[in-house]
PDB file of C-alpha atoms in Angstrom:
ATOM      1  CA  ASN R 860     -17.479 -18.206 -18.511  1.00 50.00           C
ATOM      2  CA  ASN R 861     -17.649 -20.539 -15.498  1.00 52.00           C
ATOM      3  CA  ASN R 862     -21.420 -20.877 -15.950  1.00 58.00           C
ATOM      4  CA  LYS R 863     -20.800 -22.802 -19.193  1.00 81.00           C
ATOM      5  CA  ILE R 864     -18.149 -25.152 -17.801  1.00 89.00           C
ATOM      6  CA  ASP R 865     -19.069 -28.519 -16.318  1.00 95.00           C
ATOM      7  CA  ILE R 866     -16.998 -28.093 -13.171  1.00 95.00           C
ATOM      8  CA  LEU R 867     -17.914 -31.591 -11.952  1.00 97.00           C
ATOM      9  CA  GLU R 868     -16.433 -33.271 -15.042  1.00 97.00           C
ATOM     10  CA  GLY R 869     -13.886 -35.822 -13.852  1.00 98.00           C
ATOM     11  CA  LEU R 870     -15.338 -36.156 -10.338  1.00 98.00           C
ATOM     12  CA  ILE R 871     -15.896 -39.760  -9.256  1.00 98.00           C
ATOM     13  CA  LEU R 872     -17.061 -40.985  -5.848  1.00 98.00           C
ATOM     14  CA  HIS R 873     -16.668 -44.644  -4.891  1.00 98.00           C
ATOM     15  CA  GLN R 874     -18.290 -46.014  -1.747  1.00 98.00           C
ATOM     16  CA  GLU R 875     -17.114 -48.686   0.694  1.00 98.00           C
ATOM     17  CA  VAL R 876     -13.680 -49.049  -0.909  1.00 98.00           C
ATOM     18  CA  ILE R 877     -12.106 -50.589   2.217  1.00 98.00           C
ATOM     19  CA  SER R 878     -13.422 -52.800   4.997  1.00 98.00           C
ATOM     20  CA  PRO R 879     -14.510 -51.423   8.391  1.00 98.00           C
ATOM     21  CA  GLN R 880     -11.668 -53.450   9.929  1.00 98.00           C
ATOM     22  CA  PHE R 881      -9.028 -51.804   7.739  1.00 98.00           C
ATOM     23  CA  GLU R 882     -10.614 -48.423   8.371  1.00 98.00           C
ATOM     24  CA  GLN R 883     -10.176 -48.946  12.109  1.00 98.00           C
ATOM     25  CA  GLN R 884      -6.533 -49.923  11.632  1.00 98.00           C
ATOM     26  CA  LEU R 885      -5.933 -46.702   9.698  1.00 98.00           C
ATOM     27  CA  ILE R 886      -7.757 -44.598  12.303  1.00 98.00           C
ATOM     28  CA  THR R 887      -5.753 -46.145  15.144  1.00 98.00           C
ATOM     29  CA  TYR R 888      -2.453 -45.565  13.334  1.00 98.00           C
ATOM     30  CA  ILE R 889      -3.297 -41.944  12.445  1.00 98.00           C
ATOM     31  CA  GLN R 890      -4.538 -41.063  15.921  1.00 98.00           C
ATOM     32  CA  ASN R 891      -1.394 -42.547  17.442  1.00 98.00           C
ATOM     33  CA  GLN R 892       0.789 -40.510  15.085  1.00 98.00           C
ATOM     34  CA  CYS R 893      -1.120 -37.315  15.897  1.00 98.00           C
ATOM     35  CA  HIS R 894      -0.681 -38.043  19.603  1.00 98.00           C
ATOM     36  CA  LYS R 895       3.059 -38.338  19.006  1.00 98.00           C
ATOM     37  CA  GLY R 896       2.959 -35.025  17.179  1.00 97.00           C
ATOM     38  CA  ARG R 897       1.145 -33.249  19.996  1.00 96.00           C
ATOM     39  CA  SER R 898       3.592 -34.652  22.550  1.00 97.00           C
ATOM     40  CA  GLY R 899       6.635 -33.584  20.537  1.00 96.00           C
ATOM     41  CA  GLN R 900       7.731 -37.083  19.488  1.00 97.00           C
ATOM     42  CA  LEU R 901       6.923 -36.354  15.842  1.00 97.00           C
ATOM     43  CA  LYS R 902       8.448 -33.174  14.447  1.00 94.00           C
ATOM     44  CA  LYS R 903       7.572 -30.663  11.750  1.00 95.00           C
ATOM     45  CA  PRO R 904       6.875 -30.921   8.879  1.00 96.00           C
ATOM     46  CA  THR R 905       5.790 -34.564   9.296  1.00 97.00           C
ATOM     47  CA  TYR R 906       3.272 -33.350  11.892  1.00 97.00           C
ATOM     48  CA  LEU R 907       1.639 -29.939  11.610  1.00 96.00           C
ATOM     49  CA  ARG R 908      -1.184 -28.300  13.506  1.00 94.00           C
ATOM     50  CA  SER R 909      -2.977 -25.116  12.560  1.00 82.00           C
ATOM     51  CA  SER R 910      -2.317 -22.410  15.129  1.00 72.00           C
ATOM     52  CA  GLY R 911      -2.007 -18.672  15.578  1.00 58.00           C
ATOM     53  CA  SER R 912      -4.169 -15.838  14.329  1.00 51.00           C
ATOM     54  CA  ARG R 913      -4.328 -17.202  10.766  1.00 56.00           C
ATOM     55  CA  SER R 914      -5.972 -20.425  11.922  1.00 60.00           C
ATOM     56  CA  GLN R 915      -9.099 -18.572  13.156  1.00 62.00           C
ATOM     57  CA  GLY R 916      -9.939 -21.388  15.550  1.00 61.00           C
ATOM     58  CA  ASN R 917      -9.144 -24.127  13.032  1.00 85.00           C
ATOM     59  CA  GLN R 918      -7.077 -26.772  14.867  1.00 90.00           C
ATOM     60  CA  ARG R 919      -6.810 -29.282  12.023  1.00 95.00           C
ATOM     61  CA  GLU R 920      -3.866 -31.669  12.394  1.00 96.00           C
ATOM     62  CA  SER R 921      -1.848 -32.860   9.388  1.00 97.00           C
ATOM     63  CA  LEU R 922       0.586 -35.698   8.738  1.00 98.00           C
ATOM     64  CA  GLN R 923       2.789 -35.882   5.644  1.00 98.00           C
ATOM     65  CA  TYR R 924       4.514 -38.874   4.099  1.00 98.00           C
ATOM     66  CA  GLY R 925       6.416 -39.527   0.883  1.00 98.00           C
ATOM     67  CA  GLY R 926       6.646 -35.931  -0.289  1.00 96.00           C
ATOM     68  CA  PHE R 927       6.593 -32.603   1.548  1.00 96.00           C
ATOM     69  CA  PHE R 928       3.895 -30.087   0.621  1.00 96.00           C
ATOM     70  CA  ASP R 929       4.702 -26.517   1.638  1.00 95.00           C
ATOM     71  CA  PHE R 930       1.383 -25.143   2.920  1.00 91.00           C
ATOM     72  CA  ASN R 931       2.809 -21.615   3.192  1.00 89.00           C
ATOM     73  CA  LYS R 932       3.789 -21.540  -0.497  1.00 92.00           C
ATOM     74  CA  ALA R 933       0.986 -23.865  -1.677  1.00 92.00           C
ATOM     75  CA  ARG R 934       3.331 -26.038  -3.730  1.00 95.00           C
ATOM     76  CA  PRO R 935       5.571 -29.102  -3.433  1.00 96.00           C
ATOM     77  CA  GLY R 936       8.546 -28.477  -1.182  1.00 95.00           C
ATOM     78  CA  LYS R 937      12.051 -29.835  -0.798  1.00 92.00           C
ATOM     79  CA  ARG R 938      12.380 -33.601  -0.999  1.00 92.00           C
ATOM     80  CA  GLY R 939      13.562 -35.697   1.917  1.00 94.00           C
ATOM     81  CA  LEU R 940      11.874 -33.655   4.659  1.00 96.00           C
ATOM     82  CA  VAL R 941       9.205 -36.217   5.545  1.00 98.00           C
ATOM     83  CA  PRO R 942       9.348 -40.014   5.979  1.00 98.00           C
ATOM     84  CA  ASP R 943       8.541 -42.548   3.282  1.00 98.00           C
ATOM     85  CA  PHE R 944       5.142 -44.229   3.336  1.00 98.00           C
ATOM     86  CA  PRO R 945       4.710 -46.427   6.414  1.00 98.00           C
ATOM     87  CA  PRO R 946       3.642 -50.032   5.700  1.00 98.00           C
ATOM     88  CA  ILE R 947      -0.029 -49.318   6.372  1.00 98.00           C
ATOM     89  CA  LEU R 948      -0.112 -46.617   3.669  1.00 98.00           C
ATOM     90  CA  ASN R 949       1.648 -48.899   1.201  1.00 98.00           C
ATOM     91  CA  GLN R 950      -1.005 -51.499   2.005  1.00 98.00           C
ATOM     92  CA  LEU R 951      -3.743 -48.933   1.329  1.00 98.00           C
ATOM     93  CA  VAL R 952      -2.274 -47.837  -2.007  1.00 98.00           C
ATOM     94  CA  ASN R 953      -1.749 -51.443  -3.111  1.00 98.00           C
ATOM     95  CA  GLU R 954      -5.346 -52.285  -2.251  1.00 98.00           C
ATOM     96  CA  LEU R 955      -6.747 -49.280  -4.127  1.00 98.00           C
ATOM     97  CA  VAL R 956      -4.608 -50.060  -7.182  1.00 98.00           C
ATOM     98  CA  ASP R 957      -5.431 -53.777  -7.105  1.00 98.00           C
ATOM     99  CA  LYS R 958      -9.171 -53.020  -6.927  1.00 98.00           C
ATOM    100  CA  GLY R 959      -8.895 -50.668  -9.914  1.00 98.00           C
ATOM    101  CA  TYR R 960      -9.733 -47.430  -8.102  1.00 98.00           C
ATOM    102  CA  ILE R 961      -6.326 -45.929  -8.963  1.00 97.00           C
ATOM    103  CA  ASP R 962      -4.352 -46.448 -12.165  1.00 97.00           C
ATOM    104  CA  ASP R 963      -0.952 -47.988 -11.461  1.00 96.00           C
ATOM    105  CA  ASN R 964       0.586 -45.483 -13.916  1.00 96.00           C
ATOM    106  CA  ILE R 965      -0.173 -42.690 -11.462  1.00 95.00           C
ATOM    107  CA  ARG R 966       0.453 -44.675  -8.281  1.00 97.00           C
ATOM    108  CA  PRO R 967       0.543 -42.113  -5.440  1.00 98.00           C
ATOM    109  CA  ASP R 968       3.885 -41.480  -3.748  1.00 97.00           C
ATOM    110  CA  SER R 969       2.913 -38.589  -1.467  1.00 98.00           C
ATOM    111  CA  CYS R 970       0.228 -38.327   1.177  1.00 98.00           C
ATOM    112  CA  ILE R 971      -1.360 -35.686   3.377  1.00 98.00           C
ATOM    113  CA  ILE R 972      -3.544 -36.915   6.217  1.00 98.00           C
ATOM    114  CA  ASN R 973      -5.855 -34.393   7.866  1.00 97.00           C
ATOM    115  CA  GLN R 974      -7.513 -35.041  11.211  1.00 97.00           C
ATOM    116  CA  TYR R 975     -10.450 -32.717  11.838  1.00 96.00           C
ATOM    117  CA  GLY R 976     -12.299 -32.010  15.062  1.00 95.00           C
ATOM    118  CA  VAL R 977     -15.607 -30.198  15.503  1.00 95.00           C
ATOM    119  CA  GLY R 978     -15.351 -26.783  13.846  1.00 93.00           C
ATOM    120  CA  ASP R 979     -12.187 -27.531  11.859  1.00 95.00           C
ATOM    121  CA  CYS R 980     -12.015 -26.831   8.130  1.00 95.00           C
ATOM    122  CA  ILE R 981      -9.834 -26.523   5.039  1.00 94.00           C
ATOM    123  CA  PRO R 982     -10.303 -23.431   2.826  1.00 94.00           C
ATOM    124  CA  PRO R 983     -11.196 -23.450  -0.890  1.00 96.00           C
ATOM    125  CA  HIS R 984      -8.194 -24.398  -3.016  1.00 96.00           C
ATOM    126  CA  VAL R 985      -7.009 -26.177  -6.160  1.00 97.00           C
ATOM    127  CA  ASP R 986      -4.215 -28.705  -5.712  1.00 97.00           C
ATOM    128  CA  HIS R 987      -0.965 -27.601  -7.331  1.00 97.00           C
ATOM    129  CA  GLU R 988      -0.873 -28.387 -11.052  1.00 96.00           C
ATOM    130  CA  SER R 989       2.395 -30.343 -10.722  1.00 97.00           C
ATOM    131  CA  TYR R 990       0.556 -33.224  -9.026  1.00 97.00           C
ATOM    132  CA  SER R 991      -0.882 -35.838 -11.387  1.00 97.00           C
ATOM    133  CA  ARG R 992      -4.665 -36.002 -11.697  1.00 98.00           C
ATOM    134  CA  PRO R 993      -6.892 -37.321 -10.323  1.00 98.00           C
ATOM    135  CA  ILE R 994      -6.350 -36.210  -6.733  1.00 98.00           C
ATOM    136  CA  VAL R 995      -7.567 -39.064  -4.520  1.00 98.00           C
ATOM    137  CA  THR R 996      -9.101 -38.636  -1.049  1.00 98.00           C
ATOM    138  CA  LEU R 997     -10.257 -41.397   1.294  1.00 98.00           C
ATOM    139  CA  SER R 998     -12.669 -40.370   4.067  1.00 98.00           C
ATOM    140  CA  LEU R 999     -12.609 -42.056   7.483  1.00 98.00           C
ATOM    141  CA  LEU R1000     -14.350 -41.806  10.846  1.00 97.00           C
ATOM    142  CA  GLY R1001     -17.082 -39.302  10.012  1.00 95.00           C
ATOM    143  CA  GLU R1002     -19.131 -37.944   7.084  1.00 97.00           C
ATOM    144  CA  GLU R1003     -18.767 -34.348   5.938  1.00 97.00           C
ATOM    145  CA  ASP R1004     -19.527 -32.540   2.697  1.00 98.00           C
ATOM    146  CA  MET R1005     -16.841 -31.555   0.216  1.00 98.00           C
ATOM    147  CA  LEU R1006     -17.766 -28.254  -1.433  1.00 98.00           C
ATOM    148  CA  VAL R1007     -16.713 -28.132  -5.082  1.00 98.00           C
ATOM    149  CA  GLY R1008     -17.046 -24.968  -7.154  1.00 97.00           C
ATOM    150  CA  THR R1009     -15.522 -21.885  -8.707  1.00 96.00           C
ATOM    151  CA  LYS R1010     -17.128 -19.244  -6.488  1.00 96.00           C
ATOM    152  CA  PHE R1011     -17.815 -19.378  -2.751  1.00 97.00           C
ATOM    153  CA  ASP R1012     -19.517 -17.103  -0.267  1.00 97.00           C
ATOM    154  CA  THR R1013     -17.827 -16.844   3.135  1.00 96.00           C
ATOM    155  CA  ILE R1014     -20.602 -17.218   5.707  1.00 96.00           C
ATOM    156  CA  LYS R1015     -18.286 -16.847   8.698  1.00 93.00           C
ATOM    157  CA  SER R1016     -14.838 -17.996   9.749  1.00 91.00           C
ATOM    158  CA  CYS R1017     -14.243 -21.566   8.531  1.00 93.00           C
ATOM    159  CA  THR R1018     -17.645 -21.749   6.795  1.00 95.00           C
ATOM    160  CA  TRP R1019     -18.327 -21.399   3.055  1.00 97.00           C
ATOM    161  CA  LYS R1020     -21.249 -21.844   0.690  1.00 96.00           C
ATOM    162  CA  PRO R1021     -20.789 -22.567  -3.036  1.00 96.00           C
ATOM    163  CA  ILE R1022     -22.272 -19.852  -5.254  1.00 96.00           C
ATOM    164  CA  ILE R1023     -21.181 -21.658  -8.416  1.00 94.00           C
ATOM    165  CA  GLY R1024     -20.773 -25.280  -7.370  1.00 96.00           C
ATOM    166  CA  THR R1025     -22.280 -27.933  -5.153  1.00 97.00           C
ATOM    167  CA  SER R1026     -21.857 -30.053  -2.018  1.00 98.00           C
ATOM    168  CA  ILE R1027     -20.702 -33.657  -2.266  1.00 98.00           C
ATOM    169  CA  PRO R1028     -21.364 -35.816   0.845  1.00 98.00           C
ATOM    170  CA  LEU R1029     -18.318 -37.970   1.634  1.00 98.00           C
ATOM    171  CA  PRO R1030     -19.374 -41.033   3.657  1.00 98.00           C
ATOM    172  CA  ARG R1031     -16.756 -42.861   5.691  1.00 98.00           C
ATOM    173  CA  ARG R1032     -14.752 -45.370   3.636  1.00 98.00           C
ATOM    174  CA  SER R1033     -15.588 -43.477   0.426  1.00 98.00           C
ATOM    175  CA  LEU R1034     -12.972 -42.508  -2.157  1.00 98.00           C
ATOM    176  CA  LEU R1035     -13.241 -39.193  -4.013  1.00 98.00           C
ATOM    177  CA  LEU R1036     -11.333 -38.683  -7.267  1.00 98.00           C
ATOM    178  CA  LEU R1037     -10.918 -35.147  -8.574  1.00 98.00           C
ATOM    179  CA  GLY R1038      -9.763 -35.132 -12.184  1.00 98.00           C
ATOM    180  CA  GLY R1039     -10.654 -33.137 -15.280  1.00 98.00           C
ATOM    181  CA  ASN R1040     -12.425 -29.857 -14.538  1.00 97.00           C
ATOM    182  CA  SER R1041     -13.215 -30.909 -10.974  1.00 98.00           C
ATOM    183  CA  GLY R1042      -9.492 -31.199 -10.236  1.00 98.00           C
ATOM    184  CA  ASN R1043      -8.105 -28.415 -12.418  1.00 97.00           C
ATOM    185  CA  VAL R1044     -10.770 -25.690 -12.665  1.00 97.00           C
ATOM    186  CA  ALA R1045     -12.957 -26.055  -9.581  1.00 98.00           C
ATOM    187  CA  LYS R1046     -11.778 -25.377  -6.064  1.00 98.00           C
ATOM    188  CA  HIS R1047     -12.739 -27.666  -3.188  1.00 98.00           C
ATOM    189  CA  CYS R1048     -12.997 -27.210   0.570  1.00 97.00           C
ATOM    190  CA  VAL R1049     -14.468 -28.607   3.770  1.00 97.00           C
ATOM    191  CA  SER R1050     -16.474 -26.184   5.897  1.00 96.00           C
ATOM    192  CA  SER R1051     -16.644 -26.273   9.673  1.00 95.00           C
ATOM    193  CA  CYS R1052     -16.940 -29.960  10.587  1.00 96.00           C
ATOM    194  CA  LYS R1053     -19.914 -31.228  12.567  1.00 96.00           C
ATOM    195  CA  GLY R1054     -17.869 -34.053  14.095  1.00 96.00           C
ATOM    196  CA  ASP R1055     -14.550 -35.861  13.970  1.00 97.00           C
ATOM    197  CA  ARG R1056     -13.236 -36.741  10.523  1.00 97.00           C
ATOM    198  CA  ILE R1057     -10.032 -38.018   8.922  1.00 98.00           C
ATOM    199  CA  SER R1058      -9.065 -37.638   5.280  1.00 98.00           C
ATOM    200  CA  ILE R1059      -6.184 -39.335   3.488  1.00 98.00           C
ATOM    201  CA  THR R1060      -5.230 -37.484   0.296  1.00 98.00           C
ATOM    202  CA  LEU R1061      -2.976 -39.429  -2.053  1.00 98.00           C
ATOM    203  CA  ARG R1062      -1.089 -37.779  -4.919  1.00 98.00           C
ATOM    204  CA  LYS R1063       1.681 -38.589  -7.354  1.00 97.00           C
ATOM    205  CA  GLN R1064       4.283 -35.871  -6.892  1.00 96.00           C
ATOM    206  CA  PRO R1065       6.299 -34.219  -9.684  1.00 95.00           C
ATOM    207  CA  PRO R1066       9.668 -35.736 -10.658  1.00 93.00           C
ATOM    208  CA  PRO R1067      12.765 -35.049  -8.542  1.00 92.00           C
ATOM    209  CA  ASP R1068      14.068 -32.422 -10.985  1.00 93.00           C
ATOM    210  CA  TRP R1069      10.848 -30.369 -10.782  1.00 95.00           C
ATOM    211  CA  ARG R1070      11.345 -26.704  -9.953  1.00 93.00           C
ATOM    212  CA  PRO R1071       8.775 -23.964  -9.207  1.00 91.00           C
ATOM    213  CA  SER R1072       7.655 -21.907 -12.181  1.00 91.00           C
ATOM    214  CA  VAL R1073       8.045 -18.148 -12.409  1.00 84.00           C
ATOM    215  CA  SER R1074       4.364 -17.745 -11.518  1.00 85.00           C
ATOM    216  CA  ASP R1075       4.922 -19.973  -8.453  1.00 86.00           C
ATOM    217  CA  LEU R1076       7.819 -17.806  -7.327  1.00 84.00           C
ATOM    218  CA  ASN R1077       5.847 -14.620  -7.925  1.00 80.00           C
ATOM    219  CA  ARG R1078       3.043 -15.942  -5.697  1.00 75.00           C
ATOM    220  CA  SER R1079       5.468 -16.706  -2.843  1.00 64.00           C
TER     221      SER R1079
END
């Protein structure tokens, strides 16, 4: 019974985890990489942009480093398809570990960066169970709410409201950790954005010999 489960157990939000100067360096790097992706200098799957009828107007741009996540199958994909962490991401991870926000035992080695414009979104989902918890997300550029819950009402395309759950404001330079029930039971999403936003999601990927389970293959 979801009504008896504390779905926010394991959720931690830290504020002002990096300096405004470092935030601007990250924004500049990410925007430059997205520009390269739009101009064809950066290829799939390192750079991806939502398009076609399934996107429903959502033009969110994504960058992947360290480990490839297959959005179509909603699970880790083949290794070696995306570049290693660039120096600026290694700097970010080192800083978060050194400050104690992330345990060095689960040091992230894969990253998905999402750049949102006005109206962009990411649907309700639970990160694949093969990734170590907590799932760590740094917010840059703009503030939006993360919706966390087990049941959502679809208001319109790209817009949801939690029926069982809540909204968590994510200020710029804040770090959200989803562990425990918040990372394993509850889904999370970002509804239609009011302004520009960038998120950097850091995860420790499964070992190189990991293979999809039977249930994974049946969902494909």
